mmCIF file of C-alpha atoms and ligand atoms in Angstrom:
data_model
loop_
_atom_site.group_PDB
_atom_site.id
_atom_site.type_symbol
_atom_site.label_atom_id
_atom_site.label_comp_id
_atom_site.label_asym_id
_atom_site.label_seq_id
_atom_site.Cartn_x
_atom_site.Cartn_y
_atom_site.Cartn_z
ATOM 1 C CA MET A 1 -19.948 -12.174 -25.393
ATOM 2 C CA SER A 2 -22.842 -14.318 -24.262
ATOM 3 C CA ARG A 3 -26.408 -13.510 -25.419
ATOM 4 C CA ILE A 4 -27.896 -15.152 -22.347
ATOM 5 C CA PRO A 5 -29.347 -12.347 -20.229
ATOM 6 C CA VAL A 6 -28.064 -11.587 -16.772
ATOM 7 C CA ILE A 7 -29.412 -9.401 -13.977
ATOM 8 C CA ALA A 8 -26.615 -8.466 -11.560
ATOM 9 C CA ILE A 9 -27.655 -7.494 -8.045
ATOM 10 C CA ASP A 10 -24.731 -6.243 -5.876
ATOM 11 C CA GLY A 11 -24.749 -4.826 -2.366
ATOM 12 C CA PRO A 12 -23.529 -5.143 1.231
ATOM 13 C CA SER A 13 -24.143 -7.947 3.691
ATOM 14 C CA ALA A 14 -27.676 -8.505 4.970
ATOM 15 C CA SER A 15 -29.160 -5.964 2.558
ATOM 16 C CA GLY A 16 -31.718 -8.582 1.430
ATOM 17 C CA LYS A 17 -30.158 -8.933 -2.067
ATOM 18 C CA GLY A 18 -30.147 -12.743 -1.807
ATOM 19 C CA THR A 19 -33.869 -12.922 -1.095
ATOM 20 C CA VAL A 20 -34.708 -10.339 -3.761
ATOM 21 C CA ALA A 21 -32.458 -11.997 -6.365
ATOM 22 C CA ALA A 22 -33.919 -15.453 -5.743
ATOM 23 C CA LEU A 23 -37.474 -14.133 -6.075
ATOM 24 C CA VAL A 24 -36.677 -12.240 -9.249
ATOM 25 C CA ALA A 25 -35.093 -15.440 -10.675
ATOM 26 C CA GLN A 26 -38.252 -17.386 -9.728
ATOM 27 C CA ALA A 27 -40.521 -14.824 -11.403
ATOM 28 C CA LEU A 28 -38.550 -14.894 -14.623
ATOM 29 C CA GLY A 29 -37.813 -18.657 -14.604
ATOM 30 C CA TYR A 30 -34.121 -17.814 -14.609
ATOM 31 C CA HIS A 31 -31.211 -19.546 -12.862
ATOM 32 C CA TYR A 32 -29.888 -18.021 -9.632
ATOM 33 C CA LEU A 33 -26.235 -17.543 -8.487
ATOM 34 C CA ASP A 34 -25.556 -16.758 -4.834
ATOM 35 C CA SER A 35 -21.854 -15.834 -5.425
ATOM 36 C CA GLY A 36 -21.322 -15.194 -1.654
ATOM 37 C CA ALA A 37 -21.962 -18.894 -1.092
ATOM 38 C CA LEU A 38 -18.819 -19.708 -3.191
ATOM 39 C CA TYR A 39 -16.665 -17.505 -1.032
ATOM 40 C CA ARG A 40 -18.296 -18.965 2.114
ATOM 41 C CA LEU A 41 -17.737 -22.500 0.811
ATOM 42 C CA THR A 42 -14.051 -21.769 0.175
ATOM 43 C CA ALA A 43 -13.723 -20.430 3.744
ATOM 44 C CA LEU A 44 -15.512 -23.386 5.202
ATOM 45 C CA ASP A 45 -13.404 -25.824 3.195
ATOM 46 C CA ALA A 46 -10.241 -24.070 4.424
ATOM 47 C CA GLN A 47 -11.446 -24.393 8.030
ATOM 48 C CA GLN A 48 -12.291 -28.132 7.516
ATOM 49 C CA GLN A 49 -9.008 -28.886 5.738
ATOM 50 C CA GLY A 50 -6.864 -26.864 8.165
ATOM 51 C CA VAL A 51 -5.757 -24.292 5.600
ATOM 52 C CA ALA A 52 -4.891 -20.845 7.110
ATOM 53 C CA LEU A 53 -6.949 -17.858 5.930
ATOM 54 C CA ASP A 54 -3.797 -16.021 4.685
ATOM 55 C CA ASP A 55 -2.395 -18.911 2.686
ATOM 56 C CA ALA A 56 -3.250 -17.494 -0.697
ATOM 57 C CA PRO A 57 -1.962 -20.291 -3.006
ATOM 58 C CA GLU A 58 -3.611 -23.050 -0.940
ATOM 59 C CA LEU A 59 -6.901 -21.114 -0.729
ATOM 60 C CA ALA A 60 -6.912 -20.525 -4.482
ATOM 61 C CA GLN A 61 -6.367 -24.279 -5.018
ATOM 62 C CA LEU A 62 -9.336 -25.014 -2.712
ATOM 63 C CA ALA A 63 -11.513 -22.426 -4.577
ATOM 64 C CA LEU A 64 -10.595 -24.017 -7.886
ATOM 65 C CA ASN A 65 -11.281 -27.566 -6.787
ATOM 66 C CA LEU A 66 -14.357 -27.006 -4.573
ATOM 67 C CA GLU A 67 -16.363 -30.266 -4.562
ATOM 68 C CA VAL A 68 -19.735 -28.631 -4.250
ATOM 69 C CA ARG A 69 -23.259 -29.590 -5.392
ATOM 70 C CA PHE A 70 -26.165 -27.124 -5.450
ATOM 71 C CA GLU A 71 -29.487 -28.917 -5.107
ATOM 72 C CA ALA A 72 -32.726 -26.894 -4.786
ATOM 73 C CA GLN A 73 -32.256 -25.159 -1.410
ATOM 74 C CA GLN A 74 -29.397 -27.467 -0.282
ATOM 75 C CA ILE A 75 -25.642 -27.036 -0.681
ATOM 76 C CA TYR A 76 -23.344 -29.948 -0.333
ATOM 77 C CA LEU A 77 -19.560 -29.697 0.264
ATOM 78 C CA ARG A 78 -17.847 -32.990 -0.316
ATOM 79 C CA GLY A 79 -21.184 -34.676 0.148
ATOM 80 C CA GLN A 80 -22.003 -32.913 3.476
ATOM 81 C CA ASP A 81 -25.082 -30.619 3.726
ATOM 82 C CA VAL A 82 -23.475 -27.340 4.807
ATOM 83 C CA GLY A 83 -26.367 -24.874 4.521
ATOM 84 C CA ASP A 84 -26.447 -23.899 8.224
ATOM 85 C CA LEU A 85 -22.632 -23.774 8.612
ATOM 86 C CA LEU A 86 -22.381 -21.444 5.604
ATOM 87 C CA ARG A 87 -24.839 -18.964 6.994
ATOM 88 C CA SER A 88 -23.041 -18.556 10.309
ATOM 89 C CA GLU A 89 -21.473 -15.185 11.128
ATOM 90 C CA THR A 90 -17.999 -16.841 11.568
ATOM 91 C CA CYS A 91 -18.212 -18.203 8.071
ATOM 92 C CA GLY A 92 -19.285 -14.803 6.705
ATOM 93 C CA VAL A 93 -16.324 -13.091 8.355
ATOM 94 C CA SER A 94 -13.870 -15.668 7.061
ATOM 95 C CA ALA A 95 -15.442 -15.378 3.556
ATOM 96 C CA SER A 96 -14.927 -11.633 3.640
ATOM 97 C CA LYS A 97 -11.255 -12.134 4.580
ATOM 98 C CA ILE A 98 -10.451 -14.623 1.807
ATOM 99 C CA ALA A 99 -12.503 -12.574 -0.719
ATOM 100 C CA ALA A 100 -9.799 -9.934 -0.571
ATOM 101 C CA ILE A 101 -7.224 -12.349 -2.060
ATOM 102 C CA PRO A 102 -6.996 -11.799 -5.876
ATOM 103 C CA ALA A 103 -6.024 -15.470 -6.607
ATOM 104 C CA VAL A 104 -9.133 -16.711 -4.834
ATOM 105 C CA ARG A 105 -11.389 -14.369 -6.852
ATOM 106 C CA THR A 106 -9.735 -15.448 -10.074
ATOM 107 C CA ALA A 107 -10.152 -19.150 -9.119
ATOM 108 C CA LEU A 108 -13.921 -18.654 -8.657
ATOM 109 C CA LEU A 109 -14.513 -16.762 -11.945
ATOM 110 C CA ALA A 110 -15.064 -19.744 -14.240
ATOM 111 C CA ARG A 111 -17.427 -21.363 -11.749
ATOM 112 C CA GLN A 112 -19.546 -18.219 -11.618
ATOM 113 C CA HIS A 113 -19.611 -17.835 -15.425
ATOM 114 C CA ALA A 114 -20.865 -21.467 -15.673
ATOM 115 C CA PHE A 115 -24.131 -20.402 -14.025
ATOM 116 C CA ARG A 116 -24.999 -18.317 -17.114
ATOM 117 C CA GLN A 117 -27.335 -20.789 -18.790
ATOM 118 C CA PRO A 118 -30.527 -20.286 -20.838
ATOM 119 C CA PRO A 119 -33.021 -18.761 -20.419
ATOM 120 C CA GLY A 120 -31.156 -16.361 -18.115
ATOM 121 C CA LEU A 121 -29.462 -15.699 -14.834
ATOM 122 C CA VAL A 122 -29.951 -13.556 -11.727
ATOM 123 C CA ALA A 123 -26.626 -13.255 -9.810
ATOM 124 C CA ASP A 124 -26.011 -11.566 -6.510
ATOM 125 C CA GLY A 125 -22.783 -10.573 -4.749
ATOM 126 C CA ARG A 126 -20.404 -7.682 -4.634
ATOM 127 C CA ASP A 127 -18.833 -7.618 -8.176
ATOM 128 C CA MET A 128 -21.523 -9.250 -10.357
ATOM 129 C CA GLY A 129 -21.958 -6.079 -12.429
ATOM 130 C CA SER A 130 -18.414 -4.799 -12.328
ATOM 131 C CA VAL A 131 -16.276 -7.910 -12.874
ATOM 132 C CA VAL A 132 -18.045 -11.193 -13.294
ATOM 133 C CA PHE A 133 -20.925 -10.141 -15.690
ATOM 134 C CA PRO A 134 -19.944 -6.646 -16.914
ATOM 135 C CA ASP A 135 -22.289 -7.062 -19.899
ATOM 136 C CA ALA A 136 -25.296 -7.731 -17.655
ATOM 137 C CA GLN A 137 -28.620 -6.381 -19.105
ATOM 138 C CA LEU A 138 -29.509 -4.825 -15.781
ATOM 139 C CA LYS A 139 -27.258 -3.907 -12.764
ATOM 140 C CA VAL A 140 -28.790 -3.074 -9.431
ATOM 141 C CA PHE A 141 -26.991 -1.869 -6.294
ATOM 142 C CA LEU A 142 -29.235 -3.016 -3.499
ATOM 143 C CA THR A 143 -28.574 -1.591 -0.080
ATOM 144 C CA ALA A 144 -30.134 -0.501 3.244
ATOM 145 C CA SER A 145 -28.779 1.460 6.241
ATOM 146 C CA ALA A 146 -26.405 -0.486 8.516
ATOM 147 C CA GLU A 147 -28.895 -0.104 11.357
ATOM 148 C CA GLU A 148 -31.737 -1.579 9.331
ATOM 149 C CA ARG A 149 -29.593 -4.446 8.104
ATOM 150 C CA ALA A 150 -28.436 -5.237 11.712
ATOM 151 C CA GLN A 151 -32.076 -5.240 12.846
ATOM 152 C CA ARG A 152 -33.022 -7.675 10.036
ATOM 153 C CA ARG A 153 -30.134 -10.023 10.907
ATOM 154 C CA TYR A 154 -31.010 -9.831 14.588
ATOM 155 C CA LYS A 155 -34.669 -10.775 13.856
ATOM 156 C CA GLN A 156 -33.570 -13.675 11.658
ATOM 157 C CA LEU A 157 -31.344 -14.999 14.368
ATOM 158 C CA MET A 158 -34.046 -14.612 17.020
ATOM 159 C CA GLU A 159 -36.473 -16.530 14.798
ATOM 160 C CA LYS A 160 -33.918 -19.337 14.676
ATOM 161 C CA GLU A 161 -33.549 -19.120 18.415
ATOM 162 C CA ILE A 162 -29.827 -18.180 18.081
ATOM 163 C CA SER A 163 -28.784 -15.701 20.730
ATOM 164 C CA ALA A 164 -27.320 -12.453 19.398
ATOM 165 C CA ASN A 165 -26.518 -8.905 20.495
ATOM 166 C CA LEU A 166 -27.766 -6.103 18.242
ATOM 167 C CA ALA A 167 -24.809 -3.815 18.993
ATOM 168 C CA ASP A 168 -22.317 -6.541 18.147
ATOM 169 C CA LEU A 169 -24.146 -7.351 14.974
ATOM 170 C CA LEU A 170 -24.051 -3.670 13.939
ATOM 171 C CA ASN A 171 -20.355 -3.477 14.641
ATOM 172 C CA ASP A 172 -19.652 -6.777 12.727
ATOM 173 C CA LEU A 173 -21.602 -5.469 9.721
ATOM 174 C CA ARG A 174 -19.756 -2.143 9.716
ATOM 175 C CA ASP A 175 -16.396 -4.030 9.881
ATOM 176 C CA ARG A 176 -17.416 -6.292 7.023
ATOM 177 C CA ASP A 177 -18.647 -3.355 4.890
ATOM 178 C CA ALA A 178 -15.360 -1.570 5.509
ATOM 179 C CA ARG A 179 -13.245 -4.619 4.563
ATOM 180 C CA ASP A 180 -15.391 -5.414 1.458
ATOM 181 C CA SER A 181 -15.293 -1.753 0.339
ATOM 182 C CA ALA A 182 -11.571 -1.036 1.061
ATOM 183 C CA ARG A 183 -10.028 -4.038 -0.704
ATOM 184 C CA ALA A 184 -7.893 -3.466 -3.840
ATOM 185 C CA VAL A 185 -9.700 -6.028 -6.048
ATOM 186 C CA ALA A 186 -13.408 -5.876 -6.933
ATOM 187 C CA PRO A 187 -14.380 -3.695 -3.991
ATOM 188 C CA LEU A 188 -17.999 -3.247 -2.959
ATOM 189 C CA ARG A 189 -19.362 -0.019 -4.472
ATOM 190 C CA GLN A 190 -22.111 1.216 -6.635
ATOM 191 C CA GLU A 191 -20.909 1.341 -10.269
ATOM 192 C CA ASP A 192 -21.947 4.219 -12.582
ATOM 193 C CA ASP A 193 -24.160 1.916 -14.633
ATOM 194 C CA ALA A 194 -25.977 0.331 -11.657
ATOM 195 C CA ILE A 195 -29.425 1.515 -10.521
ATOM 196 C CA LEU A 196 -29.637 2.189 -6.726
ATOM 197 C CA LEU A 197 -32.280 0.379 -4.737
ATOM 198 C CA ASP A 198 -32.402 1.376 -1.026
ATOM 199 C CA THR A 199 -34.626 -1.039 0.858
ATOM 200 C CA SER A 200 -34.427 0.705 4.239
ATOM 201 C CA GLN A 201 -38.046 1.856 3.858
ATOM 202 C CA ILE A 202 -39.543 -0.707 1.500
ATOM 203 C CA GLY A 203 -40.391 -4.407 1.767
ATOM 204 C CA ILE A 204 -39.258 -7.379 -0.284
ATOM 205 C CA ALA A 205 -42.253 -7.450 -2.652
ATOM 206 C CA ASP A 206 -41.690 -3.795 -3.679
ATOM 207 C CA ALA A 207 -38.011 -4.461 -4.167
ATOM 208 C CA VAL A 208 -38.706 -7.411 -6.442
ATOM 209 C CA ASP A 209 -41.214 -5.346 -8.345
ATOM 210 C CA PHE A 210 -38.655 -2.548 -8.792
ATOM 211 C CA VAL A 211 -36.099 -4.906 -10.335
ATOM 212 C CA LEU A 212 -38.652 -6.565 -12.641
ATOM 213 C CA LYS A 213 -39.954 -3.187 -13.873
ATOM 214 C CA ASN A 214 -36.439 -2.025 -14.534
ATOM 215 C CA TYR A 215 -35.598 -5.228 -16.352
ATOM 216 C CA GLU A 216 -38.648 -4.772 -18.534
ATOM 217 C CA LEU A 217 -37.602 -1.214 -19.252
ATOM 218 C CA ALA A 218 -34.016 -2.194 -20.029
ATOM 219 C CA THR A 219 -34.774 -5.173 -22.277
ATOM 220 C CA GLY A 220 -38.390 -4.944 -23.375
ATOM 221 C CA ILE A 221 -38.914 -8.494 -21.990
ATOM 222 C CA GLN A 222 -42.450 -8.655 -20.683
ATOM 223 C CA VAL A 223 -42.676 -9.998 -17.103
ATOM 224 C CA ASN A 224 -45.932 -11.423 -15.862
ATOM 225 C CA CYS A 225 -45.963 -11.282 -12.072
HETATM 226 O O1 DC B 301 -23.080 -12.136 0.284
HETATM 227 P P1 DC B 301 -22.427 -12.877 1.442
HETATM 228 O O2 DC B 301 -22.644 -12.193 2.773
HETATM 229 O O3 DC B 301 -22.864 -14.279 1.521
HETATM 230 O O4 DC B 301 -20.860 -12.849 1.151
HETATM 231 C C1 DC B 301 -19.891 -13.346 2.064
HETATM 232 C C2 DC B 301 -18.566 -12.612 1.811
HETATM 233 O O5 DC B 301 -18.067 -12.995 0.564
HETATM 234 C C3 DC B 301 -18.688 -11.114 1.751
HETATM 235 O O6 DC B 301 -18.435 -10.438 2.983
HETATM 236 C C4 DC B 301 -17.688 -10.633 0.701
HETATM 237 C C5 DC B 301 -17.473 -11.883 -0.126
HETATM 238 N N1 DC B 301 -18.041 -11.774 -1.485
HETATM 239 C C6 DC B 301 -17.339 -11.097 -2.436
HETATM 240 O O7 DC B 301 -16.240 -10.655 -2.144
HETATM 241 N N2 DC B 301 -17.815 -11.088 -3.714
HETATM 242 C C7 DC B 301 -18.934 -11.589 -4.010
HETATM 243 N N3 DC B 301 -19.333 -11.522 -5.337
HETATM 244 C C8 DC B 301 -19.757 -12.249 -3.055
HETATM 245 C C9 DC B 301 -19.297 -12.282 -1.779
#
């Protein structure tokens, strides 16, 4: 087992776990893994290469051979900057569908493990604490009510001047939660050894503080923030 420390932050879509995980990584000087991006990249690659979302063997091959480059805030797929395409709702829904295929999940495992580099890693997703990094030093289940998450997503889209309907967003989020929680492999759920962090009533700074304090408690590693 690796001695490189990991903080696993799992939770549903639009819970803010990505923002919190990235800020925790920054505060600690650790690497950051956005595992959802790998599922989104596989879904986008499938769309671009004309692979059907139920073609498990082909999707697993795509996942295994993703030609991806992470550079600061940019993500390149076969040399193309795909940041905006990845964040679209369509890509999120497709990612959630292919994420239910066991062969795709297995194909992405080694790629996720490769992010575990010194001095440490903060990883966010659905199964970081349960499957990918079961020996993580700290496991957090970060969530918020579906209504609050839909509101946040709506606000983000408005800020980007992308038209959206709050009721549709809420329905989509509930569908996605149901699919991610009901699947047979690595379903979304709070594990017994994960600490619950509900951000419905608190801001990002407090959520980051909560994670850092619990990390300090769990490991004794002093965090200056
Ligand atoms: O975190 P996200 O919204 O970017 O993830 C997109 C989809 O990918 C999500 O609906 C489920 C899937 N996913 C997963 O199954 N396991 C992960 N570790 C991360 C994401």
